[in-house]
Structure formats: C-alpha cells, structure tokens
Amino acid sequence: MKPLSCPVPISHYDQVLLAHGGGGKLTHQLIRDLFHPILDNEFLRQDHDGSEFPVNGNRLVMTTDSFVVKPIFFPGGNIGELAVNGTVNDLACCGARPLYLSVGLIIEEGLPMADLKTIMESMKKSADLAGVQIITGDTKVVDKGKGDQIFINTTGIGVIERPVHLNPKNVRPGDAILINGSIADHGICILSSREGLEFETTITSDTQCLNGLVEAILEVCPETRVIRDPTRGGLASTLNEIAESSQTCIELDEASLPVSEEVKGACELLGLDPLYVANEGKILVIVPEEKAEKVLDAMKKIPSGTGSCQIGKVKPTPASALVIKTSLGSSRIVDMISGEQLPRIC
Amino acid sequence: MKPLSCPVPISHYDQVLLAHGGGGKLTHQLIRDLFHPILDNEFLRQDHDGSEFPVNGNRLVMTTDSFVVKPIFFPGGNIGELAVNGTVNDLACCGARPLYLSVGLIIEEGLPMADLKTIMESMKKSADLAGVQIITGDTKVVDKGKGDQIFINTTGIGVIERPVHLNPKNVRPGDAILINGSIADHGICILSSREGLEFETTITSDTQCLNGLVEAILEVCPETRVIRDPTRGGLASTLNEIAESSQTCIELDEASLPVSEEVKGACELLGLDPLYVANEGKILVIVPEEKAEKVLDAMKKIPSGTGSCQIGKVKPTPASALVIKTSLGSSRIVDMISGEQLPRIC
C-alpha cells in the first residue's frame, strides 16, 4: 500500500487530537502507524469493517464500534438505534448474517432515566428489525463532567453462510460502483440539530439496518467485489480506501450522485462537500460491470434500496485515486480528508 | 428470585446516579427492572458474566466490559491490561477458552500519545499472556472535558470445549467455597493512588489473567458448580448473587479470609470492609465438598493460584443469604452493597 500522504509522521503528535477520531487520514495513520505495529496479527491485516475468524469450520465475523454522537437525540433517530444499525451494517458489509450484539454503556451521572429508557427501547426495536439479539451488556457510570450523557459500544457477531469474499483488493477496472440512495443525510442532520439550524424541511438521519439489502445483493451476485458503508469521512474516505487497496482509480460521475435538494442547500450554506459528510444508512457496492443491472434491480425491490443507482466505475489509472468527473466534463482528484469535517457524528 | 431489597423502585429515580454503576443493588435493579423487561430474551436470562450461544453445534460465549478506571495508570497495571484481563476472566468464568477480543477506544482529546502507546503495548502483552488475539477495533475521540483521558471497551469471544455447565443455580448445600488468594488488593490500590495515600509498602493491583487457572480447575473437576470473579462490589456482592440464584446460604469463615496486612491496615484506616472492595485477579470457585482438596491442589500448581484456600461452605439456611462466621464465633448477615464504595474502580 502506498504511504498515507500525511503531512507529518505519527511521532510528531504529542497528543491525541479530535481529528484522530474523524475517520480520515489521521485516523488511518493512528491505526496503521501506532496500533497495527503493536498489535500486529493476520486478522487486523484483513483491512475490513470487521474481522473474519474460523470456529470449527464456520466463518464468523466480529466487529466493534463505539458511538459518541452529539446530540444523542436527532431527527430520524437516536444514539441507541445508531449503535445497533451501525454494527449490524458493519457485519453485513463483511458478507455476514448478523446474529448477536453486546452493548456496553458508559453513562454520565445525571442522565435522565427517561432518556435511558427511550434509548434502550430504540435499541430493542432496531435489533428486532435487523433480526439480531442483544445477548450481553455492561453498564458503567462516570462522574458528572467526565462523560457526555451516554456513550454506547456495540460489538457484533455474525456468520458468513455464502461463498463470498468481499475485499477491496478484489476490485477490478471495469467494475460498476452502486449506492442505495442519497448521500450526506446523516451528517447534515446531526450538524443541523447540533447548531440549531433550521431549513425549510427537516433533514433526517438515514440510519437504518442494511443486512436485508446486502442479502439481496449477494443472492444475485455472490461475486460482488466489496460492500462498504461510508460513515465517518463520507464517500470520499471510503472510496479512497478502496482505490488504495485495489490500486485502481475510482471514477465518480458527479451528475449521477444522489444528493437531496435540502442537503445540497445546507452543504452550500455551510461550505461542506457532501462527499465528505457521514452516512449511516448507505452502502457502496462494487460489482462486475455485467452484473450491475441485475444487482440494481434486486436492490430496488428492498425498502432501503429503492433509491439505488450507479454512480461511477473503476478505471485502471490514475492508480489509488478517487477521481470525480464534473458535470462540466472536467475531472479532479478527491483526496481523503485529513481530520474531520464534523466531530462526533456517530 | 426474591425481589431486590432496594429502598425504592427504579421508577423513583429521575436520573442515573453514580451508584447505578457500582455493581451493587442499584446496578442490579437497573438491569433487572429497566434493561431486562425491554430487551428480554433467553440469553440475558442466563444470569452470567457472559452469554452462551450456539453456532452449528459449537458452544460459544460472548462477554463485554467497558473500563473507566481512574487513574488510568496505577501500581501493578494500567487500564489496558485491566481491559484485556477483565474480559478474558469473564470468558473463563463461563467455562470458555478465550479466543478473540475486540477493542473500542473512547479517547479524550489531549491524551498524551505516549500514554496511548503504553496502554496499547500493555494490551498486547496481556493478550499474549492470556493466549487471545485482538482482532478488531474502533477509535473515537471526544472533545476535551467530555471524557476522561481514555475509556476502553473490550468484548470477548470464547468457546466451551468441556462438558461443563457453570451456573450459580447448581450450587448445593455442602459445597466448598474456594478462592485463589488475598482479597481487596485492586480496590485499595486504586483508592490509594487516586487519593495519593501512602502506606509502608505499595499496594499493587492483582490484575492478571485467570484462564489458565480455570482450565486447571475444570480439568480435575468438570462438575464445578460455578466460578465467578468478584470485581465491582467485591466478594460480598458476588456471593450474595450466588446465594440468591441458588437459594442457599453462603457461609464464610472470617478467620480463613485471606487479606494482606497492608490491605487490612488500609481498610481500617479508610473505614472500608474488604468484603466489598473490588478484586481483578481473583476467582471464587464453588465445588462439591469431596472435590475441594483435589481442586485446591490443582489450583496451587498454577502461578495465579499459589494462595488458594477454602473460605467457607454452602448451607441450606438462611436461604439466599451471605453469612459470615466471625472469629469470635458469632454470625452476621452480609448484605449486598446498595451503591458503590469506590466509583470507577475498573
């Protein structure tokens, strides 16, 4: 893999910065240059949203995510459903059927008990919708001012039952890049509710479970190259990672990128590029070109996939780059973001 | 199960209190009266440190714990090794061989990078000692003042390979109660370093992995009733839970309780009862009386078990109670603690 184009090496940083948690270059540098050399093993080198491990011939997957979103309640959801859907989707993106979740709560003293109840009810509802069970948990409480209402870790276990091998390294020139709907909804929703911004219509988070959608895709196209949910760091970060891993060029067609009018307006107002804004209910799907239509047809039949479309294709060069073809016909390289546009988005 | 003798019902609490995370009555009330009715399923009803689930005929176990200990560095360890050992031990207490861990970091902006490196190195070292692999992770960073240096969630997966069924419900009158060494070391260590207390000798945490010790016990006594690590809430909370589940009386012999002179002195000075103080490298083992000697012999051969001894026995009455026989010959009931003696002990 080519070295990350970070301005300075990890050894330069005396302290952990907010940007180290943003999902961009600094996060990748922290993982690659600090964590991996210490923890190094074959599992971490899988370079995925989760890790596949064998148990007596079964292909199991484990994935973990902590949720620190602020505010904890927002239009379209709350931290509880985000925590369930996020981990369910990471399992699904590994090609696994999600089975079980653990929940670790870190609560700041003083959280209203009614809020905790609402959050737990949302977790249960989301788990039921996704068909997973919350089987074990842990609760810690920290003193006032040493946390922020509630942080939730969910860790998930799933099982790969199909002969699939989803890996960005499988991506080949010619492949089609698909998405299941409009981008940047979650990030703009969080930012708007945090800042008290009001738009003509309320922008709601797209948080939802996507395991049913992934099932439908793998059913018609077991040779799918890779599926990823572009959360922190948005489409640009996820597609840059895939371009790097596969040493191909990911070319997006700007005109075909689905962005709602409300989100487009909010992004213009706020000076944000929707390519870098987080999603919570979207997946990027890369499939062989000849399967694109069949996969899109299957996706559109699932409620979370009605807005599915092709947004680009894979080219051989420039290798390891994400390129966007603008509506004016020009092309520009879209780099991975360095830090974060919006901290604590999930 | 008998109702918890909590002074007021959960509906009385408007807010989450520090005591809800203390591992005592209020934690149990929160889990039993708020979480379980919402999340209710057969797995949560297992009433264990982790949850056993089947995958194609394999008996797997999942357990999760978040660590919020303060300070993050203390004599004998740091939050990193605590996080690995704690989850490894919870798997072992379910009778499972620990296999894989996930790690979720929530870092407060400004944590010295050198501290993060030290913590990760400790995690790797502890994982190697326990024979587990850290296979997936997640890093979040929260703004300064919204966290406290670092919180770590570890979730573990293990496999039960022996025909064991460890469950407090299996405990029978006549059974022997064993422990692998001195109690209250971890809690007193944390409190001393937090408060800057100095004793003649430094009291160090007993954090260590105990899966090798559990293996040795189950090898000679597969009919072991239950194994538990008495962490938050100390021996008194864990033994009260077991007494309640089995509807027996757990009778401890005060004279045989191993407490180091330093810890005894510190407890007297601080007005703490070592029965309520947290341990991190200790297990309570309940076995049929006739196996006690054989199990003790096996335990003493393992480095983490050299201090093993019998500390009490199970009696039929008073049911659901923990009783301590004092060195003066009298008996008193030791209730579960309501809140916590020491917050953020692990």
mmCIF file of N, CA and C in Angstrom, chain A residues 17-118:
data_model
loop_
_atom_site.group_PDB
_atom_site.id
_atom_site.type_symbol
_atom_site.label_atom_id
_atom_site.label_comp_id
_atom_site.label_asym_id
_atom_site.label_seq_id
_atom_site.Cartn_x
_atom_site.Cartn_y
_atom_site.Cartn_z
ATOM 1 N N LEU A 17 -5.522 14.163 18.940
ATOM 2 C CA LEU A 17 -6.370 15.273 18.520
ATOM 3 C C LEU A 17 -7.767 14.770 18.167
ATOM 4 N N LEU A 18 -8.729 15.672 18.178
ATOM 5 C CA LEU A 18 -10.084 15.312 17.737
ATOM 6 C C LEU A 18 -10.039 14.658 16.360
ATOM 7 N N ALA A 19 -9.180 15.182 15.507
ATOM 8 C CA ALA A 19 -9.080 14.698 14.131
ATOM 9 C C ALA A 19 -8.638 13.237 14.050
ATOM 10 N N HIS A 20 -7.969 12.746 15.098
ATOM 11 C CA HIS A 20 -7.573 11.327 15.097
ATOM 12 C C HIS A 20 -8.780 10.395 15.159
ATOM 13 N N GLY A 21 -9.935 10.946 15.504
ATOM 14 C CA GLY A 21 -11.146 10.130 15.542
ATOM 15 C C GLY A 21 -12.101 10.440 14.404
ATOM 16 N N GLY A 22 -11.640 11.205 13.416
ATOM 17 C CA GLY A 22 -12.535 11.687 12.366
ATOM 18 C C GLY A 22 -12.773 10.723 11.222
ATOM 19 N N GLY A 23 -12.014 9.646 11.173
ATOM 20 C CA GLY A 23 -12.198 8.673 10.098
ATOM 21 C C GLY A 23 -11.429 9.007 8.829
ATOM 22 N N GLY A 24 -10.613 10.075 8.879
ATOM 23 C CA GLY A 24 -9.835 10.470 7.711
ATOM 24 C C GLY A 24 -8.393 9.999 7.815
ATOM 25 N N LYS A 25 -7.507 10.778 7.194
ATOM 26 C CA LYS A 25 -6.096 10.384 7.142
ATOM 27 C C LYS A 25 -5.474 10.185 8.514
ATOM 28 N N LEU A 26 -5.790 11.085 9.447
ATOM 29 C CA LEU A 26 -5.150 10.985 10.765
ATOM 30 C C LEU A 26 -5.599 9.730 11.512
ATOM 31 N N THR A 27 -6.866 9.346 11.341
ATOM 32 C CA THR A 27 -7.335 8.095 11.950
ATOM 33 C C THR A 27 -6.573 6.918 11.350
ATOM 34 N N HIS A 28 -6.445 6.934 10.025
ATOM 35 C CA HIS A 28 -5.740 5.831 9.366
ATOM 36 C C HIS A 28 -4.277 5.781 9.772
ATOM 37 N N GLN A 29 -3.695 6.961 9.925
ATOM 38 C CA GLN A 29 -2.287 6.997 10.343
ATOM 39 C C GLN A 29 -2.129 6.432 11.757
ATOM 40 N N LEU A 30 -3.053 6.792 12.646
ATOM 41 C CA LEU A 30 -3.003 6.296 14.025
ATOM 42 C C LEU A 30 -3.101 4.772 14.038
ATOM 43 N N ILE A 31 -4.030 4.247 13.271
ATOM 44 C CA ILE A 31 -4.231 2.790 13.226
ATOM 45 C C ILE A 31 -3.027 2.107 12.593
ATOM 46 N N ARG A 32 -2.585 2.669 11.462
ATOM 47 C CA ARG A 32 -1.527 1.991 10.707
ATOM 48 C C ARG A 32 -0.153 2.125 11.357
ATOM 49 N N ASP A 33 0.117 3.282 11.913
ATOM 50 C CA ASP A 33 1.481 3.532 12.392
ATOM 51 C C ASP A 33 1.648 3.372 13.906
ATOM 52 N N LEU A 34 0.548 3.385 14.658
ATOM 53 C CA LEU A 34 0.680 3.158 16.100
ATOM 54 C C LEU A 34 0.078 1.800 16.498
ATOM 55 N N PHE A 35 -1.197 1.573 16.171
ATOM 56 C CA PHE A 35 -1.883 0.364 16.659
ATOM 57 C C PHE A 35 -1.382 -0.915 15.987
ATOM 58 N N HIS A 36 -1.341 -0.906 14.661
ATOM 59 C CA HIS A 36 -1.006 -2.155 13.959
ATOM 60 C C HIS A 36 0.402 -2.670 14.262
ATOM 61 N N PRO A 37 1.407 -1.813 14.302
ATOM 62 C CA PRO A 37 2.735 -2.345 14.635
ATOM 63 C C PRO A 37 2.769 -3.004 16.020
ATOM 64 N N ILE A 38 1.966 -2.520 16.951
ATOM 65 C CA ILE A 38 1.952 -3.115 18.293
ATOM 66 C C ILE A 38 1.132 -4.410 18.310
ATOM 67 N N LEU A 39 -0.069 -4.351 17.735
ATOM 68 C CA LEU A 39 -0.997 -5.487 17.865
ATOM 69 C C LEU A 39 -0.853 -6.515 16.752
ATOM 70 N N ASP A 40 -0.047 -6.201 15.769
ATOM 71 C CA ASP A 40 0.048 -6.940 14.503
ATOM 72 C C ASP A 40 -0.394 -8.402 14.545
ATOM 73 N N ASN A 41 -1.380 -8.744 13.746
ATOM 74 C CA ASN A 41 -1.744 -10.141 13.502
ATOM 75 C C ASN A 41 -2.520 -10.239 12.190
ATOM 76 N N GLU A 42 -2.709 -11.470 11.728
ATOM 77 C CA GLU A 42 -3.322 -11.698 10.417
ATOM 78 C C GLU A 42 -4.740 -11.128 10.332
ATOM 79 N N PHE A 43 -5.444 -11.082 11.484
ATOM 80 C CA PHE A 43 -6.830 -10.628 11.476
ATOM 81 C C PHE A 43 -6.921 -9.131 11.195
ATOM 82 N N LEU A 44 -6.067 -8.366 11.874
ATOM 83 C CA LEU A 44 -6.098 -6.918 11.680
ATOM 84 C C LEU A 44 -5.697 -6.557 10.253
ATOM 85 N N ARG A 45 -4.890 -7.417 9.637
ATOM 86 C CA ARG A 45 -4.463 -7.141 8.260
ATOM 87 C C ARG A 45 -5.564 -7.405 7.236
ATOM 88 N N GLN A 46 -6.735 -7.898 7.699
ATOM 89 C CA GLN A 46 -7.839 -8.145 6.762
ATOM 90 C C GLN A 46 -8.372 -6.843 6.167
ATOM 91 N N ASP A 47 -8.098 -5.732 6.881
ATOM 92 C CA ASP A 47 -8.384 -4.442 6.261
ATOM 93 C C ASP A 47 -9.881 -4.287 5.982
ATOM 94 N N HIS A 48 -10.713 -4.634 6.963
ATOM 95 C CA HIS A 48 -12.156 -4.639 6.742
ATOM 96 C C HIS A 48 -12.860 -3.940 7.892
ATOM 97 N N ASP A 49 -14.205 -3.830 7.794
ATOM 98 C CA ASP A 49 -15.005 -3.237 8.869
ATOM 99 C C ASP A 49 -15.085 -4.155 10.078
ATOM 100 N N GLY A 50 -14.794 -5.408 9.859
ATOM 101 C CA GLY A 50 -14.813 -6.380 10.942
ATOM 102 C C GLY A 50 -13.754 -7.410 10.649
ATOM 103 N N SER A 51 -13.688 -8.441 11.471
ATOM 104 C CA SER A 51 -12.646 -9.439 11.295
ATOM 105 C C SER A 51 -13.281 -10.816 11.183
ATOM 106 N N GLU A 52 -12.849 -11.552 10.170
ATOM 107 C CA GLU A 52 -13.370 -12.908 9.995
ATOM 108 C C GLU A 52 -12.469 -13.878 10.745
ATOM 109 N N PHE A 53 -13.079 -14.823 11.473
ATOM 110 C CA PHE A 53 -12.285 -15.833 12.178
ATOM 111 C C PHE A 53 -12.999 -17.175 12.097
ATOM 112 N N PRO A 54 -12.219 -18.254 12.097
ATOM 113 C CA PRO A 54 -12.828 -19.573 11.958
ATOM 114 C C PRO A 54 -13.124 -20.211 13.307
ATOM 115 N N VAL A 55 -14.267 -20.871 13.433
ATOM 116 C CA VAL A 55 -14.538 -21.716 14.604
ATOM 117 C C VAL A 55 -15.053 -23.050 14.076
ATOM 118 N N ASN A 56 -14.206 -24.069 14.163
ATOM 119 C CA ASN A 56 -14.556 -25.411 13.687
ATOM 120 C C ASN A 56 -15.232 -25.404 12.320
ATOM 121 N N GLY A 57 -14.613 -24.726 11.378
ATOM 122 C CA GLY A 57 -15.124 -24.743 10.007
ATOM 123 C C GLY A 57 -16.175 -23.698 9.707
ATOM 124 N N ASN A 58 -16.639 -22.964 10.733
ATOM 125 C CA ASN A 58 -17.601 -21.890 10.497
ATOM 126 C C ASN A 58 -16.859 -20.573 10.281
ATOM 127 N N ARG A 59 -17.387 -19.771 9.347
ATOM 128 C CA ARG A 59 -16.788 -18.448 9.109
ATOM 129 C C ARG A 59 -17.559 -17.414 9.929
ATOM 130 N N LEU A 60 -16.969 -17.000 11.041
ATOM 131 C CA LEU A 60 -17.630 -15.998 11.884
ATOM 132 C C LEU A 60 -16.963 -14.633 11.676
ATOM 133 N N VAL A 61 -17.715 -13.597 11.996
ATOM 134 C CA VAL A 61 -17.195 -12.230 11.878
ATOM 135 C C VAL A 61 -17.485 -11.496 13.180
ATOM 136 N N MET A 62 -16.508 -10.715 13.634
ATOM 137 C CA MET A 62 -16.677 -9.873 14.816
ATOM 138 C C MET A 62 -16.365 -8.435 14.412
ATOM 139 N N THR A 63 -17.185 -7.499 14.893
ATOM 140 C CA THR A 63 -16.913 -6.089 14.617
ATOM 141 C C THR A 63 -17.336 -5.267 15.828
ATOM 142 N N THR A 64 -16.670 -4.139 16.054
ATOM 143 C CA THR A 64 -16.992 -3.306 17.214
ATOM 144 C C THR A 64 -17.035 -1.835 16.817
ATOM 145 N N ASP A 65 -17.875 -1.081 17.498
ATOM 146 C CA ASP A 65 -17.992 0.348 17.259
ATOM 147 C C ASP A 65 -18.469 1.022 18.531
ATOM 148 N N SER A 66 -17.839 2.141 18.881
ATOM 149 C CA SER A 66 -18.359 2.946 19.982
ATOM 150 C C SER A 66 -19.057 4.159 19.382
ATOM 151 N N PHE A 67 -20.167 4.527 19.969
ATOM 152 C CA PHE A 67 -20.954 5.647 19.463
ATOM 153 C C PHE A 67 -20.932 6.783 20.470
ATOM 154 N N VAL A 68 -20.541 7.967 19.987
ATOM 155 C CA VAL A 68 -20.372 9.134 20.863
ATOM 156 C C VAL A 68 -21.088 10.335 20.251
ATOM 157 N N VAL A 69 -22.092 10.058 19.406
ATOM 158 C CA VAL A 69 -22.770 11.107 18.650
ATOM 159 C C VAL A 69 -23.345 12.172 19.593
ATOM 160 N N LYS A 70 -23.312 13.395 19.107
ATOM 161 C CA LYS A 70 -23.820 14.540 19.868
ATOM 162 C C LYS A 70 -24.632 15.398 18.920
ATOM 163 N N PRO A 71 -25.896 15.682 19.154
ATOM 164 C CA PRO A 71 -26.724 15.279 20.294
ATOM 165 C C PRO A 71 -27.131 13.799 20.231
ATOM 166 N N ILE A 72 -27.553 13.269 21.372
ATOM 167 C CA ILE A 72 -27.911 11.843 21.409
ATOM 168 C C ILE A 72 -29.297 11.585 20.820
ATOM 169 N N PHE A 73 -30.129 12.622 20.740
ATOM 170 C CA PHE A 73 -31.414 12.517 20.019
ATOM 171 C C PHE A 73 -31.372 13.481 18.848
ATOM 172 N N PHE A 74 -31.814 13.033 17.680
ATOM 173 C CA PHE A 74 -31.771 13.868 16.474
ATOM 174 C C PHE A 74 -32.915 13.453 15.550
ATOM 175 N N PRO A 75 -33.266 14.298 14.588
ATOM 176 C CA PRO A 75 -34.360 13.924 13.687
ATOM 177 C C PRO A 75 -34.059 12.599 12.981
ATOM 178 N N GLY A 76 -34.963 11.654 13.134
ATOM 179 C CA GLY A 76 -34.792 10.369 12.450
ATOM 180 C C GLY A 76 -34.165 9.289 13.303
ATOM 181 N N GLY A 77 -33.802 9.625 14.559
ATOM 182 C CA GLY A 77 -33.201 8.565 15.365
ATOM 183 C C GLY A 77 -32.568 9.046 16.644
ATOM 184 N N ASN A 78 -31.880 8.134 17.301
ATOM 185 C CA ASN A 78 -31.097 8.472 18.480
ATOM 186 C C ASN A 78 -29.883 7.560 18.547
ATOM 187 N N ILE A 79 -29.028 7.811 19.540
ATOM 188 C CA ILE A 79 -27.758 7.079 19.646
ATOM 189 C C ILE A 79 -27.976 5.563 19.761
ATOM 190 N N GLY A 80 -29.127 5.163 20.312
ATOM 191 C CA GLY A 80 -29.404 3.742 20.507
ATOM 192 C C GLY A 80 -29.589 3.004 19.191
ATOM 193 N N GLU A 81 -30.443 3.544 18.323
ATOM 194 C CA GLU A 81 -30.643 2.835 17.054
ATOM 195 C C GLU A 81 -29.404 2.947 16.167
ATOM 196 N N LEU A 82 -28.705 4.087 16.267
ATOM 197 C CA LEU A 82 -27.451 4.235 15.529
ATOM 198 C C LEU A 82 -26.474 3.129 15.921
ATOM 199 N N ALA A 83 -26.410 2.846 17.240
ATOM 200 C CA ALA A 83 -25.453 1.861 17.749
ATOM 201 C C ALA A 83 -25.797 0.453 17.269
ATOM 202 N N VAL A 84 -27.078 0.155 17.183
ATOM 203 C CA VAL A 84 -27.472 -1.173 16.677
ATOM 204 C C VAL A 84 -27.258 -1.237 15.162
ATOM 205 N N ASN A 85 -27.799 -0.252 14.440
ATOM 206 C CA ASN A 85 -27.701 -0.291 12.973
ATOM 207 C C ASN A 85 -26.248 -0.253 12.503
ATOM 208 N N GLY A 86 -25.420 0.555 13.166
ATOM 209 C CA GLY A 86 -24.027 0.695 12.737
ATOM 210 C C GLY A 86 -23.288 -0.630 12.772
ATOM 211 N N THR A 87 -23.477 -1.367 13.838
ATOM 212 C CA THR A 87 -22.759 -2.635 13.973
ATOM 213 C C THR A 87 -23.387 -3.725 13.102
ATOM 214 N N VAL A 88 -24.696 -3.716 13.001
ATOM 215 C CA VAL A 88 -25.370 -4.644 12.075
ATOM 216 C C VAL A 88 -24.844 -4.424 10.654
ATOM 217 N N ASN A 89 -24.730 -3.159 10.260
ATOM 218 C CA ASN A 89 -24.294 -2.860 8.895
ATOM 219 C C ASN A 89 -22.831 -3.240 8.662
ATOM 220 N N ASP A 90 -21.997 -3.081 9.679
ATOM 221 C CA ASP A 90 -20.594 -3.490 9.526
ATOM 222 C C ASP A 90 -20.494 -5.005 9.330
ATOM 223 N N LEU A 91 -21.321 -5.747 10.054
ATOM 224 C CA LEU A 91 -21.335 -7.211 9.856
ATOM 225 C C LEU A 91 -21.811 -7.539 8.442
ATOM 226 N N ALA A 92 -22.889 -6.874 8.024
ATOM 227 C CA ALA A 92 -23.443 -7.138 6.691
ATOM 228 C C ALA A 92 -22.404 -6.841 5.608
ATOM 229 N N CYS A 93 -21.644 -5.737 5.787
ATOM 230 C CA CYS A 93 -20.627 -5.353 4.793
ATOM 231 C C CYS A 93 -19.483 -6.372 4.719
ATOM 232 N N CYS A 94 -19.370 -7.219 5.730
ATOM 233 C CA CYS A 94 -18.380 -8.307 5.675
ATOM 234 C C CYS A 94 -18.982 -9.545 5.008
ATOM 235 N N GLY A 95 -20.250 -9.457 4.612
ATOM 236 C CA GLY A 95 -20.906 -10.602 3.989
ATOM 237 C C GLY A 95 -21.528 -11.547 5.002
ATOM 238 N N ALA A 96 -21.624 -11.086 6.246
ATOM 239 C CA ALA A 96 -22.119 -11.958 7.318
ATOM 240 C C ALA A 96 -23.593 -11.690 7.620
ATOM 241 N N ARG A 97 -24.275 -12.739 8.076
ATOM 242 C CA ARG A 97 -25.613 -12.571 8.624
ATOM 243 C C ARG A 97 -25.441 -12.209 10.091
ATOM 244 N N PRO A 98 -25.896 -11.006 10.492
ATOM 245 C CA PRO A 98 -25.724 -10.587 11.880
ATOM 246 C C PRO A 98 -26.532 -11.478 12.818
ATOM 247 N N LEU A 99 -25.911 -11.907 13.912
ATOM 248 C CA LEU A 99 -26.582 -12.807 14.856
ATOM 249 C C LEU A 99 -26.792 -12.162 16.221
ATOM 250 N N TYR A 100 -25.698 -11.739 16.830
ATOM 251 C CA TYR A 100 -25.761 -11.315 18.225
ATOM 252 C C TYR A 100 -24.987 -10.011 18.447
ATOM 253 N N LEU A 101 -25.484 -9.219 19.402
ATOM 254 C CA LEU A 101 -24.801 -7.977 19.781
ATOM 255 C C LEU A 101 -24.552 -7.948 21.285
ATOM 256 N N SER A 102 -23.435 -7.334 21.671
ATOM 257 C CA SER A 102 -23.233 -6.938 23.059
ATOM 258 C C SER A 102 -23.381 -5.423 23.128
ATOM 259 N N VAL A 103 -23.740 -4.926 24.306
ATOM 260 C CA VAL A 103 -23.922 -3.487 24.495
ATOM 261 C C VAL A 103 -23.152 -3.043 25.729
ATOM 262 N N GLY A 104 -22.247 -2.091 25.566
ATOM 263 C CA GLY A 104 -21.525 -1.514 26.694
ATOM 264 C C GLY A 104 -21.914 -0.049 26.829
ATOM 265 N N LEU A 105 -22.525 0.288 27.967
ATOM 266 C CA LEU A 105 -22.970 1.673 28.197
ATOM 267 C C LEU A 105 -21.983 2.391 29.108
ATOM 268 N N ILE A 106 -21.588 3.606 28.728
ATOM 269 C CA ILE A 106 -20.860 4.487 29.645
ATOM 270 C C ILE A 106 -21.732 5.720 29.821
ATOM 271 N N ILE A 107 -22.351 5.803 30.994
ATOM 272 C CA ILE A 107 -23.349 6.841 31.248
ATOM 273 C C ILE A 107 -22.746 7.918 32.133
ATOM 274 N N GLU A 108 -23.017 9.178 31.771
ATOM 275 C CA GLU A 108 -22.605 10.272 32.653
ATOM 276 C C GLU A 108 -23.664 10.409 33.746
ATOM 277 N N GLU A 109 -23.199 10.465 34.983
ATOM 278 C CA GLU A 109 -24.078 10.699 36.138
ATOM 279 C C GLU A 109 -25.055 11.839 35.804
ATOM 280 N N GLY A 110 -26.323 11.639 36.076
ATOM 281 C CA GLY A 110 -27.293 12.704 35.834
ATOM 282 C C GLY A 110 -28.100 12.535 34.561
ATOM 283 N N LEU A 111 -27.779 11.539 33.728
ATOM 284 C CA LEU A 111 -28.591 11.304 32.527
ATOM 285 C C LEU A 111 -30.025 11.036 32.965
ATOM 286 N N PRO A 112 -31.004 11.726 32.367
ATOM 287 C CA PRO A 112 -32.390 11.446 32.746
ATOM 288 C C PRO A 112 -32.724 9.966 32.507
ATOM 289 N N MET A 113 -33.320 9.338 33.490
ATOM 290 C CA MET A 113 -33.669 7.918 33.391
ATOM 291 C C MET A 113 -34.622 7.696 32.212
ATOM 292 N N ALA A 114 -35.478 8.677 31.934
ATOM 293 C CA ALA A 114 -36.427 8.547 30.815
ATOM 294 C C ALA A 114 -35.678 8.478 29.480
ATOM 295 N N ASP A 115 -34.580 9.218 29.371
ATOM 296 C CA ASP A 115 -33.779 9.171 28.142
ATOM 297 C C ASP A 115 -33.137 7.794 27.979
ATOM 298 N N LEU A 116 -32.619 7.263 29.085
ATOM 299 C CA LEU A 116 -32.008 5.938 29.035
ATOM 300 C C LEU A 116 -33.034 4.901 28.581
ATOM 301 N N LYS A 117 -34.249 5.029 29.095
ATOM 302 C CA LYS A 117 -35.314 4.088 28.732
ATOM 303 C C LYS A 117 -35.638 4.199 27.235
ATOM 304 N N THR A 118 -35.774 5.426 26.755
ATOM 305 C CA THR A 118 -36.067 5.625 25.332
ATOM 306 C C THR A 118 -34.972 5.023 24.455
#
